[in-house]
Amino acid sequence: MPNARATHLTRRGILAAGGALGLGAALTACGDDDAKSGGSDDGTAAAKSGPWSFKDDRGKTVELDKVPTNLVAFTGVAAALWDYGVQVKGVFGPTTTKDGKPDVQAGDLDVDKVTVLGNEWGKLNVEKYAALAPELLITTTFDTAGTLWSVPEESKDKVAKLAPSVAISVFDRQLTQPLQRMWELAESLGADMKAKKATDAKAAFEKAAARLRAAAKAKPEIRVLAGSASAELFYVSGTNLSVDLEYFKALGVNFVEPSEEAKKATGGWFESLSWENVDKYPADIIIMDDRASTIQPADITEGTWKQLPAVKAGQVIARSPEPILSYDKCTPLLDNLAEAIENAKKVG
């Protein structure tokens, strides 16, 4: 979960929301042929007949008369489903950059084949959503209440009435759990999980996990700090709630942890530092939030940042706080961190 974004969540009260969205009545409009095919001929989802049901991570079971094809999803979720051959009709969340290129959270999603209902977090045009005759809305949840990620608080009731929803939890668990849940969801929607593309991707992920474990074991002294930048503040993430950091830690990566007292103000997610205090925690590698809503390392002009030992040593890599939950997209996250640790010098 992004550091700057977590503050936004707290301000809007989303993380404190009491309970998940209710399930609305499913609309029965059928999707067109494009909605039945995904981004690859290898593992393309096939239309299924008969009843469909799926129990999500809120404990909610959605039951429909047929497999839904008119799907709407948060952009990162749509990107994960695309990797498995399942195409959605509409997306909400960061989808394209100012120059029209796919956002980092869109992965390999063909952004020209989807209706963008809101091109930033927390935006979803209800009228456009209704026009798609959605059968199912799919997103993630970052809290125990099951709050639907990026569904606007002010229109959540209207959204709920148009179609049922499925949420995959990415809160306080290791990355492998939501990866498996997204796999199960894609399979239920018609994806061929025995296809070579899918099985090869899963095998590559397992190989990358073994590599990261070995790298961490070989260099336990290398300290890794997860950071995120805004114009005013630098955020240091704790590892106890984020799916990627929890998993990396379980593989043996030695993370810098903010103090528990400092994290209390953000519900345990992170600590906010002024740029004058950005050197509070010594680190050998810094992994930085790669989303467009944050300032990227090359664009940070603060002198205190440039003087950090890890920065001077060139030991800064990207991190995806909202990973695309397909094995294909998560494998590079493991490999990149493993490579950074393998090549890192003790500098912090």
Short mmCIF file of C-alpha atoms in Angstrom, two decimals:
data_model
loop_
_atom_site.label_atom_id
_atom_site.label_comp_id
_atom_site.label_asym_id
_atom_site.label_seq_id
_atom_site.Cartn_x
_atom_site.Cartn_y
_atom_site.Cartn_z
CA MET A 1 0.00 0.00 0.00
CA PRO A 2 1.44 3.37 -0.96
CA ASN A 3 2.67 5.65 1.74
CA ALA A 4 1.24 8.90 0.42
CA ARG A 5 -1.94 7.07 -0.53
CA ALA A 6 -2.37 5.72 2.98
CA THR A 7 -2.58 9.24 4.32
CA HIS A 8 -5.27 9.97 1.75
CA LEU A 9 -7.18 6.93 2.86
CA THR A 10 -7.09 7.95 6.48
CA ARG A 11 -8.24 11.46 5.64
CA ARG A 12 -11.26 10.18 3.75
CA GLY A 13 -12.05 7.63 6.39
CA ILE A 14 -11.96 4.72 3.97
CA LEU A 15 -9.79 2.52 6.13
CA ALA A 16 -12.08 3.18 9.05
CA ALA A 17 -15.22 2.31 7.11
CA GLY A 18 -17.38 -0.08 9.07
CA GLY A 19 -18.18 -3.02 6.84
CA ALA A 20 -18.04 -3.98 3.21
CA LEU A 21 -20.30 -2.83 0.44
CA GLY A 22 -23.52 -4.72 0.04
CA LEU A 23 -24.16 -6.82 -3.01
CA GLY A 24 -26.51 -5.35 -5.61
CA ALA A 25 -28.62 -7.19 -8.13
CA ALA A 26 -26.68 -8.54 -11.09
CA LEU A 27 -27.59 -7.24 -14.50
CA THR A 28 -27.97 -9.85 -17.21
CA ALA A 29 -26.70 -8.11 -20.32
CA CYS A 30 -24.27 -10.29 -22.25
CA GLY A 31 -20.81 -9.16 -23.23
CA ASP A 32 -19.57 -8.99 -26.79
CA ASP A 33 -16.95 -11.30 -28.26
CA ASP A 34 -14.09 -9.09 -27.11
CA ALA A 35 -15.14 -9.55 -23.52
CA LYS A 36 -14.67 -13.30 -23.87
CA SER A 37 -11.08 -13.09 -24.99
CA GLY A 38 -7.96 -11.88 -23.26
CA GLY A 39 -4.60 -10.54 -24.26
CA SER A 40 -3.04 -13.75 -25.56
CA ASP A 41 -3.88 -16.70 -27.77
CA ASP A 42 -2.10 -18.88 -25.22
CA GLY A 43 -4.46 -19.27 -22.29
CA THR A 44 -7.32 -17.18 -23.62
CA ALA A 45 -10.43 -17.42 -21.48
CA ALA A 46 -13.25 -19.40 -22.99
CA ALA A 47 -16.90 -18.63 -22.39
CA LYS A 48 -18.59 -21.00 -19.95
CA SER A 49 -22.21 -21.83 -19.52
CA GLY A 50 -24.14 -22.69 -16.41
CA PRO A 51 -24.21 -21.10 -12.93
CA TRP A 52 -21.21 -19.28 -11.49
CA SER A 53 -20.22 -18.55 -7.92
CA PHE A 54 -17.16 -17.19 -6.17
CA LYS A 55 -16.45 -16.58 -2.49
CA ASP A 56 -14.24 -13.54 -2.09
CA ASP A 57 -11.91 -12.48 0.71
CA ARG A 58 -14.67 -10.61 2.55
CA GLY A 59 -16.45 -13.92 2.96
CA LYS A 60 -19.07 -12.78 0.43
CA THR A 61 -20.28 -15.32 -2.11
CA VAL A 62 -21.51 -14.00 -5.45
CA GLU A 63 -23.86 -16.35 -7.31
CA LEU A 64 -24.93 -15.73 -10.91
CA ASP A 65 -26.90 -17.73 -13.47
CA LYS A 66 -23.90 -17.77 -15.80
CA VAL A 67 -20.23 -16.89 -15.89
CA PRO A 68 -20.05 -13.07 -16.03
CA THR A 69 -18.45 -11.52 -19.09
CA ASN A 70 -19.34 -7.85 -18.62
CA LEU A 71 -16.57 -7.26 -16.10
CA VAL A 72 -15.39 -3.99 -14.59
CA ALA A 73 -12.25 -3.94 -12.47
CA PHE A 74 -9.67 -1.76 -10.78
CA THR A 75 -6.90 -1.24 -13.32
CA GLY A 76 -4.30 -3.42 -11.59
CA VAL A 77 -6.82 -6.23 -11.20
CA ALA A 78 -7.79 -5.93 -14.87
CA ALA A 79 -4.09 -6.19 -15.76
CA ALA A 80 -3.73 -9.40 -13.74
CA LEU A 81 -6.81 -10.95 -15.36
CA TRP A 82 -5.50 -9.91 -18.79
CA ASP A 83 -2.34 -11.92 -18.15
CA TYR A 84 -4.54 -14.98 -17.68
CA GLY A 85 -6.63 -14.31 -20.79
CA VAL A 86 -9.63 -12.64 -19.17
CA GLN A 87 -10.58 -9.24 -20.58
CA VAL A 88 -12.71 -6.69 -18.76
CA LYS A 89 -15.03 -4.13 -20.34
CA GLY A 90 -14.24 -1.20 -18.05
CA VAL A 91 -11.56 -0.11 -15.60
CA PHE A 92 -11.18 2.45 -12.83
CA GLY A 93 -7.91 3.63 -11.35
CA PRO A 94 -4.62 4.84 -12.89
CA THR A 95 -4.79 3.52 -16.47
CA THR A 96 -3.00 5.90 -18.83
CA THR A 97 -0.35 8.57 -18.36
CA LYS A 98 -0.66 12.14 -19.62
CA ASP A 99 0.83 11.10 -22.96
CA GLY A 100 -1.70 8.32 -23.37
CA LYS A 101 0.63 5.43 -22.61
CA PRO A 102 -0.35 2.63 -20.21
CA ASP A 103 0.25 3.51 -16.56
CA VAL A 104 2.62 1.25 -14.65
CA GLN A 105 -0.43 -0.23 -12.92
CA ALA A 106 -1.96 -1.21 -16.27
CA GLY A 107 0.76 -3.77 -17.03
CA ASP A 108 0.20 -5.31 -20.46
CA LEU A 109 -3.49 -4.40 -20.50
CA ASP A 110 -4.59 -3.13 -23.92
CA VAL A 111 -5.90 0.23 -22.69
CA ASP A 112 -7.53 0.88 -26.07
CA LYS A 113 -9.89 -2.05 -25.53
CA VAL A 114 -11.37 -0.90 -22.23
CA THR A 115 -13.64 1.92 -21.14
CA VAL A 116 -11.86 4.05 -18.57
CA LEU A 117 -14.35 5.03 -15.88
CA GLY A 118 -11.86 7.06 -13.87
CA ASN A 119 -8.17 7.54 -14.62
CA GLU A 120 -7.00 8.03 -11.05
CA TRP A 121 -7.49 6.46 -7.66
CA GLY A 122 -10.92 7.07 -6.13
CA LYS A 123 -12.63 8.06 -9.37
CA LEU A 124 -15.44 6.01 -10.93
CA ASN A 125 -18.03 7.57 -13.22
CA VAL A 126 -21.29 5.90 -12.16
CA GLU A 127 -23.17 6.85 -15.32
CA LYS A 128 -20.51 5.33 -17.58
CA TYR A 129 -20.38 2.31 -15.29
CA ALA A 130 -24.12 1.76 -15.57
CA ALA A 131 -23.95 2.12 -19.37
CA LEU A 132 -21.65 -0.91 -19.54
CA ALA A 133 -24.39 -3.08 -17.99
CA PRO A 134 -21.83 -4.57 -15.59
CA GLU A 135 -22.31 -8.09 -14.29
CA LEU A 136 -19.42 -8.01 -11.82
CA LEU A 137 -17.07 -5.46 -10.28
CA ILE A 138 -13.66 -6.72 -9.15
CA THR A 139 -11.10 -4.91 -7.02
CA THR A 140 -8.85 -5.38 -4.00
CA THR A 141 -9.31 -4.47 -0.37
CA PHE A 142 -6.71 -3.02 1.99
CA ASP A 143 -8.49 -3.38 5.31
CA THR A 144 -10.34 -5.81 7.55
CA ALA A 145 -13.66 -4.14 6.78
CA GLY A 146 -13.47 -5.18 3.13
CA THR A 147 -13.60 -1.64 1.76
CA LEU A 148 -13.55 -1.80 -2.03
CA TRP A 149 -10.30 -0.24 -3.23
CA SER A 150 -10.73 2.91 -5.33
CA VAL A 151 -14.54 2.80 -5.29
CA PRO A 152 -15.54 6.34 -4.26
CA GLU A 153 -17.01 6.56 -0.78
CA GLU A 154 -19.64 9.04 -1.93
CA SER A 155 -21.01 6.76 -4.67
CA LYS A 156 -20.39 3.30 -3.24
CA ASP A 157 -24.11 2.64 -2.65
CA LYS A 158 -25.02 3.50 -6.24
CA VAL A 159 -22.18 1.32 -7.51
CA ALA A 160 -23.31 -1.59 -5.33
CA LYS A 161 -26.82 -1.51 -6.77
CA LEU A 162 -25.61 -1.94 -10.34
CA ALA A 163 -23.69 -5.19 -9.97
CA PRO A 164 -22.27 -7.51 -7.31
CA SER A 165 -18.62 -7.16 -6.35
CA VAL A 166 -15.65 -9.40 -5.64
CA ALA A 167 -12.71 -8.25 -3.52
CA ILE A 168 -9.29 -9.87 -3.24
CA SER A 169 -7.57 -8.94 0.02
CA VAL A 170 -4.08 -7.48 -0.06
CA PHE A 171 -4.03 -6.60 3.62
CA ASP A 172 -1.70 -8.12 6.21
CA ARG A 173 -0.77 -11.27 4.31
CA GLN A 174 2.01 -12.50 2.09
CA LEU A 175 2.00 -11.95 -1.67
CA THR A 176 1.48 -15.62 -2.44
CA GLN A 177 -2.02 -15.55 -0.95
CA PRO A 178 -3.60 -12.90 -3.21
CA LEU A 179 -1.70 -14.36 -6.15
CA GLN A 180 -3.39 -17.69 -5.58
CA ARG A 181 -6.77 -16.03 -5.09
CA MET A 182 -6.46 -14.11 -8.37
CA TRP A 183 -5.48 -17.38 -10.06
CA GLU A 184 -8.64 -19.01 -8.69
CA LEU A 185 -10.80 -16.08 -9.77
CA ALA A 186 -9.37 -16.07 -13.30
CA GLU A 187 -9.95 -19.81 -13.57
CA SER A 188 -13.57 -19.40 -12.47
CA LEU A 189 -14.02 -16.77 -15.19
CA GLY A 190 -12.88 -19.18 -17.89
CA ALA A 191 -9.10 -18.83 -17.99
CA ASP A 192 -7.13 -21.95 -18.92
CA MET A 193 -4.74 -22.27 -16.00
CA LYS A 194 -3.18 -25.38 -17.53
CA ALA A 195 -1.99 -23.37 -20.52
CA LYS A 196 1.78 -23.19 -20.92
CA LYS A 197 1.82 -19.42 -20.43
CA ALA A 198 0.19 -19.72 -17.02
CA THR A 199 2.19 -22.69 -15.76
CA ASP A 200 5.48 -21.26 -17.01
CA ALA A 201 4.75 -17.97 -15.25
CA LYS A 202 4.06 -19.73 -11.96
CA ALA A 203 7.25 -21.80 -12.27
CA ALA A 204 9.27 -18.64 -13.01
CA PHE A 205 7.85 -16.99 -9.90
CA GLU A 206 8.86 -19.93 -7.72
CA LYS A 207 12.35 -19.86 -9.21
CA ALA A 208 12.63 -16.12 -8.53
CA ALA A 209 11.47 -16.65 -4.93
CA ALA A 210 14.23 -19.21 -4.41
CA ARG A 211 16.74 -16.76 -5.86
CA LEU A 212 15.67 -13.98 -3.50
CA ARG A 213 15.79 -16.32 -0.52
CA ALA A 214 19.34 -17.35 -1.47
CA ALA A 215 20.45 -13.75 -1.98
CA ALA A 216 19.07 -12.66 1.38
CA LYS A 217 20.71 -15.60 3.11
CA ALA A 218 24.06 -14.88 1.47
CA LYS A 219 24.00 -11.20 2.47
CA PRO A 220 21.99 -10.85 5.68
CA GLU A 221 23.82 -7.62 6.53
CA ILE A 222 22.30 -5.73 3.58
CA ARG A 223 19.53 -3.46 4.87
CA VAL A 224 16.63 -2.61 2.55
CA LEU A 225 14.41 0.45 3.04
CA ALA A 226 11.03 0.79 1.29
CA GLY A 227 10.37 4.43 0.50
CA SER A 228 7.96 6.76 -1.27
CA ALA A 229 8.37 10.41 -2.14
CA SER A 230 6.15 13.46 -2.28
CA ALA A 231 7.10 17.11 -2.61
CA GLU A 232 6.86 17.68 1.14
CA LEU A 233 7.64 14.33 2.73
CA PHE A 234 9.52 11.06 2.44
CA TYR A 235 7.69 7.96 3.64
CA VAL A 236 9.35 4.86 5.10
CA SER A 237 7.15 1.78 4.89
CA GLY A 238 6.83 -0.82 7.58
CA THR A 239 6.61 -4.44 6.47
CA ASN A 240 3.77 -5.77 8.60
CA LEU A 241 0.80 -4.93 6.36
CA SER A 242 1.99 -4.83 2.73
CA VAL A 243 1.76 -8.08 0.75
CA ASP A 244 5.03 -7.61 -1.10
CA LEU A 245 7.11 -6.55 1.90
CA GLU A 246 5.66 -9.26 4.14
CA TYR A 247 6.61 -11.87 1.56
CA PHE A 248 10.09 -10.48 0.95
CA LYS A 249 10.66 -10.42 4.71
CA ALA A 250 9.52 -14.04 4.97
CA LEU A 251 12.13 -14.91 2.35
CA GLY A 252 14.79 -13.42 4.61
CA VAL A 253 15.24 -9.86 3.35
CA ASN A 254 16.59 -7.58 6.08
CA PHE A 255 14.25 -4.55 6.10
CA VAL A 256 14.61 -1.22 7.85
CA GLU A 257 11.56 -0.82 10.10
CA PRO A 258 10.13 2.52 11.26
CA SER A 259 9.44 2.74 14.97
CA GLU A 260 6.08 1.40 16.12
CA GLU A 261 5.31 4.71 17.79
CA ALA A 262 5.88 6.59 14.52
CA LYS A 263 3.64 4.21 12.56
CA LYS A 264 0.68 4.61 14.92
CA ALA A 265 -0.40 7.82 13.22
CA THR A 266 -0.85 5.95 9.92
CA GLY A 267 -2.51 2.80 11.18
CA GLY A 268 0.79 0.92 11.13
CA TRP A 269 1.66 1.50 7.50
CA PHE A 270 4.59 3.94 7.47
CA GLU A 271 6.47 6.82 9.01
CA SER A 272 6.53 10.30 7.49
CA LEU A 273 9.86 12.12 7.44
CA SER A 274 10.75 15.65 6.42
CA TRP A 275 13.39 15.83 3.72
CA GLU A 276 15.78 17.23 6.31
CA ASN A 277 15.44 13.95 8.24
CA VAL A 278 15.47 11.58 5.30
CA ASP A 279 18.70 10.03 6.60
CA LYS A 280 17.09 8.87 9.87
CA TYR A 281 17.35 5.20 8.95
CA PRO A 282 20.61 3.89 7.46
CA ALA A 283 20.04 1.64 4.44
CA ASP A 284 22.10 -0.12 1.82
CA ILE A 285 19.31 -0.49 -0.76
CA ILE A 286 16.25 1.71 -1.21
CA ILE A 287 13.21 0.37 -3.05
CA MET A 288 11.03 3.25 -4.22
CA ASP A 289 7.32 3.46 -4.99
CA ASP A 290 7.03 3.30 -8.79
CA ARG A 291 3.52 4.70 -9.28
CA ALA A 292 2.78 7.87 -11.19
CA SER A 293 1.24 9.49 -8.12
CA THR A 294 4.65 9.64 -6.44
CA ILE A 295 7.89 11.43 -7.27
CA GLN A 296 10.36 9.09 -8.93
CA PRO A 297 14.01 8.94 -7.79
CA ALA A 298 15.38 10.64 -10.90
CA ASP A 299 13.11 13.63 -10.22
CA ILE A 300 13.95 14.12 -6.55
CA THR A 301 15.92 17.35 -6.22
CA GLU A 302 16.41 17.40 -2.46
CA GLY A 303 20.09 17.55 -1.56
CA THR A 304 19.59 15.38 1.50
CA TRP A 305 18.28 12.60 -0.74
CA LYS A 306 21.25 12.83 -3.08
CA GLN A 307 23.63 12.48 -0.13
CA LEU A 308 22.16 9.18 1.07
CA PRO A 309 24.79 6.42 0.81
CA ALA A 310 22.45 4.09 -1.09
CA VAL A 311 21.63 6.85 -3.58
CA LYS A 312 25.29 7.77 -4.08
CA ALA A 313 26.11 4.09 -4.61
CA GLY A 314 23.36 3.70 -7.21
CA GLN A 315 21.56 1.13 -5.05
CA VAL A 316 18.01 2.37 -5.63
CA ILE A 317 15.42 0.25 -7.44
CA ALA A 318 11.69 0.38 -8.07
CA ARG A 319 9.02 -1.13 -5.87
CA SER A 320 5.35 -1.79 -6.74
CA PRO A 321 3.29 -1.20 -3.55
CA GLU A 322 0.19 -2.30 -5.47
CA PRO A 323 1.59 -5.28 -7.37
CA ILE A 324 -0.30 -6.62 -10.36
CA LEU A 325 -1.46 -9.95 -8.98
CA SER A 326 -0.31 -12.29 -11.72
CA TYR A 327 2.75 -14.50 -11.47
CA ASP A 328 4.11 -12.96 -14.67
CA LYS A 329 4.13 -9.45 -13.21
CA CYS A 330 5.32 -10.39 -9.71
CA THR A 331 8.32 -12.42 -10.85
CA PRO A 332 10.35 -9.33 -11.85
CA LEU A 333 9.73 -7.83 -8.41
CA LEU A 334 11.52 -10.80 -6.86
CA ASP A 335 14.28 -10.97 -9.45
CA ASN A 336 15.03 -7.24 -9.29
CA LEU A 337 15.35 -7.25 -5.52
CA ALA A 338 17.43 -10.42 -5.59
CA GLU A 339 19.79 -8.87 -8.15
CA ALA A 340 20.07 -5.69 -6.10
CA ILE A 341 21.02 -7.65 -2.97
CA GLU A 342 23.44 -9.88 -4.89
CA ASN A 343 25.27 -6.82 -6.20
CA ALA A 344 24.90 -4.53 -3.20
CA LYS A 345 27.76 -3.08 -1.23
CA LYS A 346 27.45 -2.33 2.47
CA VAL A 347 27.10 1.47 2.48
CA GLY A 348 24.44 2.44 5.04
#
